[in-house]
PDB file of C-alpha atoms in Angstrom:
ATOM      1  CA  MET A  16     162.731  74.716  53.391  1.00 96.00           C
ATOM      2  CA  ASP A  17     166.346  73.755  53.963  1.00 96.00           C
ATOM      3  CA  LEU A  18     168.747  75.916  55.943  1.00 97.00           C
ATOM      4  CA  LEU A  19     170.759  77.330  53.054  1.00 98.00           C
ATOM      5  CA  THR A  20     167.633  78.369  51.155  1.00 98.00           C
ATOM      6  CA  ALA A  21     166.191  79.985  54.287  1.00 98.00           C
ATOM      7  CA  HIS A  22     169.507  81.699  54.998  1.00 98.00           C
ATOM      8  CA  GLY A  23     169.598  83.145  51.480  1.00 98.00           C
ATOM      9  CA  ARG A  24     166.025  84.417  51.791  1.00 98.00           C
ATOM     10  CA  ALA A  25     166.716  85.937  55.230  1.00 98.00           C
ATOM     11  CA  MET A  26     169.773  87.710  53.847  1.00 98.00           C
ATOM     12  CA  ALA A  27     167.673  89.036  50.969  1.00 98.00           C
ATOM     13  CA  GLU A  28     165.001  90.303  53.385  1.00 98.00           C
ATOM     14  CA  PHE A  29     167.568  92.184  55.462  1.00 98.00           C
ATOM     15  CA  ASP A  30     169.408  93.428  52.387  1.00 98.00           C
ATOM     16  CA  ARG A  31     166.217  94.860  50.906  1.00 98.00           C
ATOM     17  CA  ARG A  32     165.595  96.898  54.071  1.00 98.00           C
ATOM     18  CA  VAL A  33     169.153  98.083  54.697  1.00 98.00           C
ATOM     19  CA  ARG A  34     169.332  99.456  51.152  1.00 98.00           C
ATOM     20  CA  GLN A  35     166.194 101.516  51.874  1.00 98.00           C
ATOM     21  CA  VAL A  36     167.664 103.349  54.877  1.00 98.00           C
ATOM     22  CA  SER A  37     167.940 107.024  54.037  1.00 97.00           C
ATOM     23  CA  SER A  38     170.678 109.208  55.461  1.00 96.00           C
ATOM     24  CA  ASP A  39     168.298 110.782  57.980  1.00 97.00           C
ATOM     25  CA  GLN A  40     167.016 107.434  59.339  1.00 98.00           C
ATOM     26  CA  TRP A  41     170.145 105.966  60.939  1.00 98.00           C
ATOM     27  CA  ALA A  42     169.237 107.437  64.344  1.00 98.00           C
ATOM     28  CA  ASN A  43     165.603 106.224  64.203  1.00 98.00           C
ATOM     29  CA  ALA A  44     164.327 104.005  67.005  1.00 97.00           C
ATOM     30  CA  THR A  45     163.632 100.312  66.355  1.00 97.00           C
ATOM     31  CA  PRO A  46     161.490  97.720  68.141  1.00 95.00           C
ATOM     32  CA  CYS A  47     164.753  96.695  69.835  1.00 91.00           C
ATOM     33  CA  THR A  48     164.379  99.444  72.411  1.00 86.00           C
ATOM     34  CA  GLU A  49     168.080  99.778  73.141  1.00 91.00           C
ATOM     35  CA  TRP A  50     169.032 100.103  69.449  1.00 96.00           C
ATOM     36  CA  THR A  51     168.736 102.752  66.776  1.00 98.00           C
ATOM     37  CA  VAL A  52     168.636 101.714  63.124  1.00 98.00           C
ATOM     38  CA  ARG A  53     172.433 102.130  63.006  1.00 98.00           C
ATOM     39  CA  ASP A  54     172.883 100.007  66.146  1.00 98.00           C
ATOM     40  CA  LEU A  55     170.683  97.255  64.721  1.00 98.00           C
ATOM     41  CA  VAL A  56     172.532  97.197  61.395  1.00 98.00           C
ATOM     42  CA  ASN A  57     175.864  97.233  63.246  1.00 98.00           C
ATOM     43  CA  HIS A  58     174.689  94.204  65.262  1.00 96.00           C
ATOM     44  CA  ILE A  59     173.837  92.280  62.096  1.00 98.00           C
ATOM     45  CA  VAL A  60     177.048  93.298  60.317  1.00 98.00           C
ATOM     46  CA  THR A  61     179.027  92.194  63.364  1.00 96.00           C
ATOM     47  CA  GLU A  62     177.275  88.808  63.307  1.00 96.00           C
ATOM     48  CA  GLN A  63     178.102  88.446  59.617  1.00 97.00           C
ATOM     49  CA  ARG A  64     181.769  89.193  60.305  1.00 97.00           C
ATOM     50  CA  TRP A  65     181.855  86.475  62.984  1.00 95.00           C
ATOM     51  CA  ALA A  66     180.346  83.775  60.743  1.00 96.00           C
ATOM     52  CA  PRO A  67     183.330  83.059  58.443  1.00 97.00           C
ATOM     53  CA  VAL A  68     185.828  82.760  61.289  1.00 96.00           C
ATOM     54  CA  LEU A  69     183.542  80.641  63.483  1.00 95.00           C
ATOM     55  CA  LEU A  70     182.610  78.332  60.609  1.00 96.00           C
ATOM     56  CA  ALA A  71     186.336  77.978  59.869  1.00 95.00           C
ATOM     57  CA  GLY A  72     186.871  76.653  63.408  1.00 94.00           C
ATOM     58  CA  ALA A  73     188.006  79.683  65.404  1.00 93.00           C
ATOM     59  CA  THR A  74     186.844  80.005  68.990  1.00 89.00           C
ATOM     60  CA  VAL A  75     185.323  83.079  70.595  1.00 89.00           C
ATOM     61  CA  THR A  76     188.488  83.408  72.680  1.00 91.00           C
ATOM     62  CA  GLU A  77     190.703  83.312  69.591  1.00 92.00           C
ATOM     63  CA  VAL A  78     188.645  86.028  67.886  1.00 90.00           C
ATOM     64  CA  GLY A  79     188.660  88.153  71.024  1.00 87.00           C
ATOM     65  CA  ASP A  80     187.539  91.741  70.573  1.00 89.00           C
ATOM     66  CA  ARG A  81     188.263  91.913  66.832  1.00 89.00           C
ATOM     67  CA  PHE A  82     184.618  92.672  66.017  1.00 93.00           C
ATOM     68  CA  ASP A  83     183.784  94.927  68.957  1.00 91.00           C
ATOM     69  CA  GLY A  84     182.579  98.451  68.336  1.00 92.00           C
ATOM     70  CA  ASP A  85     181.490 100.137  65.146  1.00 95.00           C
ATOM     71  CA  GLN A  86     181.630  97.831  62.144  1.00 91.00           C
ATOM     72  CA  LEU A  87     179.789 100.198  59.785  1.00 97.00           C
ATOM     73  CA  GLY A  88     182.200 103.062  59.306  1.00 96.00           C
ATOM     74  CA  ALA A  89     181.231 105.864  56.939  1.00 96.00           C
ATOM     75  CA  ASP A  90     179.309 103.586  54.546  1.00 97.00           C
ATOM     76  CA  PRO A  91     176.967 101.239  56.451  1.00 98.00           C
ATOM     77  CA  VAL A  92     175.427  99.776  53.299  1.00 98.00           C
ATOM     78  CA  ALA A  93     178.830  98.895  51.823  1.00 98.00           C
ATOM     79  CA  SER A  94     179.869  97.371  55.175  1.00 98.00           C
ATOM     80  CA  TRP A  95     176.711  95.256  55.159  1.00 98.00           C
ATOM     81  CA  ALA A  96     177.309  94.164  51.550  1.00 98.00           C
ATOM     82  CA  GLU A  97     180.895  93.110  52.243  1.00 98.00           C
ATOM     83  CA  ALA A  98     180.152  91.327  55.525  1.00 98.00           C
ATOM     84  CA  SER A  99     177.030  89.570  54.263  1.00 98.00           C
ATOM     85  CA  ALA A 100     178.776  88.331  51.108  1.00 98.00           C
ATOM     86  CA  ALA A 101     181.609  86.844  53.187  1.00 98.00           C
ATOM     87  CA  ALA A 102     179.146  85.206  55.601  1.00 98.00           C
ATOM     88  CA  ARG A 103     177.047  83.762  52.800  1.00 98.00           C
ATOM     89  CA  GLU A 104     180.158  82.374  51.117  1.00 98.00           C
ATOM     90  CA  ALA A 105     181.210  80.770  54.412  1.00 98.00           C
ATOM     91  CA  PHE A 106     177.825  79.102  54.894  1.00 98.00           C
ATOM     92  CA  LEU A 107     177.833  77.818  51.300  1.00 98.00           C
ATOM     93  CA  ARG A 108     181.313  76.299  51.605  1.00 97.00           C
ATOM     94  CA  PRO A 109     181.039  72.492  51.222  1.00 96.00           C
ATOM     95  CA  GLY A 110     180.973  70.866  54.655  1.00 95.00           C
ATOM     96  CA  ALA A 111     180.474  74.139  56.533  1.00 96.00           C
ATOM     97  CA  LEU A 112     177.282  72.926  58.194  1.00 95.00           C
ATOM     98  CA  GLU A 113     178.674  69.543  59.210  1.00 94.00           C
ATOM     99  CA  GLY A 114     180.917  70.675  62.039  1.00 92.00           C
ATOM    100  CA  ARG A 115     180.509  72.547  65.272  1.00 95.00           C
ATOM    101  CA  VAL A 116     181.036  76.201  66.077  1.00 95.00           C
ATOM    102  CA  ASN A 117     182.165  77.861  69.262  1.00 92.00           C
ATOM    103  CA  VAL A 118     179.871  80.694  70.354  1.00 89.00           C
ATOM    104  CA  SER A 119     179.601  82.653  73.588  1.00 84.00           C
ATOM    105  CA  SER A 120     177.236  80.041  75.075  1.00 81.00           C
ATOM    106  CA  GLY A 121     179.526  77.120  74.165  1.00 84.00           C
ATOM    107  CA  ASP A 122     179.879  74.721  71.236  1.00 92.00           C
ATOM    108  CA  LEU A 123     176.913  73.905  69.052  1.00 91.00           C
ATOM    109  CA  PRO A 124     176.274  72.178  65.739  1.00 96.00           C
ATOM    110  CA  ALA A 125     177.004  74.446  62.773  1.00 97.00           C
ATOM    111  CA  GLY A 126     173.477  73.815  61.481  1.00 96.00           C
ATOM    112  CA  GLU A 127     171.947  75.150  64.685  1.00 93.00           C
ATOM    113  CA  TYR A 128     174.227  78.179  64.455  1.00 94.00           C
ATOM    114  CA  GLY A 129     173.057  78.646  60.874  1.00 97.00           C
ATOM    115  CA  TRP A 130     169.411  78.619  61.947  1.00 95.00           C
ATOM    116  CA  GLN A 131     170.140  81.114  64.715  1.00 92.00           C
ATOM    117  CA  MET A 132     171.801  83.424  62.201  1.00 96.00           C
ATOM    118  CA  THR A 133     168.939  82.924  59.740  1.00 97.00           C
ATOM    119  CA  SER A 134     166.254  83.638  62.304  1.00 95.00           C
ATOM    120  CA  ASP A 135     168.133  86.697  63.566  1.00 95.00           C
ATOM    121  CA  LEU A 136     168.381  88.081  60.031  1.00 98.00           C
ATOM    122  CA  ALA A 137     164.677  87.506  59.430  1.00 98.00           C
ATOM    123  CA  ILE A 138     163.458  88.985  62.716  1.00 96.00           C
ATOM    124  CA  HIS A 139     165.812  91.950  62.466  1.00 97.00           C
ATOM    125  CA  ALA A 140     164.698  92.566  58.866  1.00 98.00           C
ATOM    126  CA  TRP A 141     161.249  93.164  60.351  1.00 98.00           C
ATOM    127  CA  ASP A 142     162.742  95.348  63.124  1.00 98.00           C
ATOM    128  CA  LEU A 143     164.649  97.387  60.537  1.00 98.00           C
ATOM    129  CA  ALA A 144     161.551  97.787  58.373  1.00 98.00           C
ATOM    130  CA  LYS A 145     159.637  99.080  61.397  1.00 98.00           C
ATOM    131  CA  GLY A 146     162.462 101.480  62.228  1.00 98.00           C
ATOM    132  CA  ILE A 147     162.498 103.039  58.784  1.00 98.00           C
ATOM    133  CA  GLY A 148     158.783 102.814  58.038  1.00 98.00           C
ATOM    134  CA  ALA A 149     159.217 100.280  55.207  1.00 98.00           C
ATOM    135  CA  ASP A 150     157.134  97.256  54.248  1.00 97.00           C
ATOM    136  CA  THR A 151     157.298  94.786  57.149  1.00 98.00           C
ATOM    137  CA  THR A 152     155.980  91.775  55.230  1.00 98.00           C
ATOM    138  CA  LEU A 153     158.477  88.916  55.275  1.00 98.00           C
ATOM    139  CA  ASP A 154     158.715  86.047  52.790  1.00 98.00           C
ATOM    140  CA  SER A 155     155.984  83.616  53.890  1.00 98.00           C
ATOM    141  CA  GLY A 156     158.105  80.524  53.261  1.00 98.00           C
ATOM    142  CA  LEU A 157     160.896  82.008  55.355  1.00 98.00           C
ATOM    143  CA  VAL A 158     158.443  82.823  58.151  1.00 98.00           C
ATOM    144  CA  GLU A 159     157.203  79.223  58.125  1.00 98.00           C
ATOM    145  CA  ALA A 160     160.719  77.782  58.142  1.00 98.00           C
ATOM    146  CA  VAL A 161     161.981  80.071  60.919  1.00 97.00           C
ATOM    147  CA  ASP A 162     158.879  79.448  63.018  1.00 96.00           C
ATOM    148  CA  GLY A 163     159.358  75.694  62.627  1.00 96.00           C
ATOM    149  CA  VAL A 164     162.894  75.981  63.968  1.00 94.00           C
ATOM    150  CA  ILE A 165     162.335  78.577  66.689  1.00 92.00           C
ATOM    151  CA  ARG A 166     159.140  77.207  68.229  1.00 92.00           C
ATOM    152  CA  PRO A 167     160.690  74.010  69.671  1.00 92.00           C
ATOM    153  CA  GLU A 168     163.804  75.937  70.792  1.00 85.00           C
ATOM    154  CA  ILE A 169     162.173  79.098  72.145  1.00 85.00           C
ATOM    155  CA  ASP A 170     162.671  78.260  75.810  1.00 84.00           C
ATOM    156  CA  ASP A 171     166.382  77.500  75.349  1.00 80.00           C
ATOM    157  CA  TRP A 172     167.018  80.395  72.962  1.00 75.00           C
ATOM    158  CA  GLY A 173     165.054  82.752  75.202  1.00 75.00           C
ATOM    159  CA  ALA A 174     167.049  81.644  78.254  1.00 74.00           C
ATOM    160  CA  ALA A 175     170.247  82.277  76.279  1.00 73.00           C
ATOM    161  CA  GLY A 176     169.068  85.837  75.613  1.00 75.00           C
ATOM    162  CA  ILE A 177     168.639  85.327  71.879  1.00 76.00           C
ATOM    163  CA  TYR A 178     165.038  86.529  71.988  1.00 82.00           C
ATOM    164  CA  ALA A 179     162.831  88.554  74.287  1.00 84.00           C
ATOM    165  CA  PRO A 180     160.073  86.711  76.143  1.00 87.00           C
ATOM    166  CA  PRO A 181     157.044  85.903  73.972  1.00 91.00           C
ATOM    167  CA  VAL A 182     154.166  88.367  73.858  1.00 92.00           C
ATOM    168  CA  PRO A 183     150.577  87.238  73.369  1.00 92.00           C
ATOM    169  CA  VAL A 184     149.027  87.588  69.931  1.00 93.00           C
ATOM    170  CA  SER A 185     145.623  86.498  68.765  1.00 92.00           C
ATOM    171  CA  GLN A 186     145.436  82.893  67.634  1.00 88.00           C
ATOM    172  CA  ALA A 187     143.640  84.244  64.578  1.00 92.00           C
ATOM    173  CA  SER A 188     146.760  86.248  63.636  1.00 93.00           C
ATOM    174  CA  ASP A 189     148.682  85.388  60.476  1.00 96.00           C
ATOM    175  CA  PRO A 190     151.843  83.209  60.703  1.00 97.00           C
ATOM    176  CA  GLN A 191     154.169  86.233  60.633  1.00 97.00           C
ATOM    177  CA  ALA A 192     152.385  87.845  63.594  1.00 97.00           C
ATOM    178  CA  GLN A 193     152.522  84.523  65.454  1.00 95.00           C
ATOM    179  CA  LEU A 194     156.280  84.287  64.862  1.00 96.00           C
ATOM    180  CA  LEU A 195     156.879  87.883  65.906  1.00 96.00           C
ATOM    181  CA  GLY A 196     154.901  87.400  69.114  1.00 95.00           C
ATOM    182  CA  LEU A 197     156.910  84.247  69.830  1.00 94.00           C
ATOM    183  CA  VAL A 198     160.146  86.269  69.765  1.00 94.00           C
ATOM    184  CA  GLY A 199     158.811  89.152  71.843  1.00 92.00           C
ATOM    185  CA  ARG A 200     157.673  91.538  69.125  1.00 94.00           C
ATOM    186  CA  ARG A 201     154.318  93.276  69.023  1.00 88.00           C
ATOM    187  CA  PRO A 202     153.296  92.979  65.373  1.00 84.00           C
TER     188      PRO A 202
END
């Protein structure tokens, strides 16, 4: 699966969960022990707000603290919809994946940034589903694609703090459980 297809599927997985959050679930715990459901969604919305400016060539220093703090406001779902639409449009822009982007860890190819964003959306869709008690099953093609990208990079991405250390899962586990264990989740 190519990056843009995977990115679209990851966005759809997260979107499906965020639209299921009821008003009394925003303070629920998530598998990300330091984050509530609201914190997790704020993290993803913040990432989506960064994508258009980074893909357009801005540096982290130029953006500064523009996206610090609460990005959800009074309507978290509307904030997600607006931010995700802008991010998706930025990734789909012709040539967007051909350049480099400046992130907190330095410059990297835009395609690698796209896979990091895609994998974060997919993994956090599962985290959000767990937090709200929704269906945790992810698109199997997306799981395969994300696993194929993360597995060779897990040491570097783990060292950069992108994912928690892997946790052991049975080798007989399904591909989704294998992926979740790889990124420090207990399926």
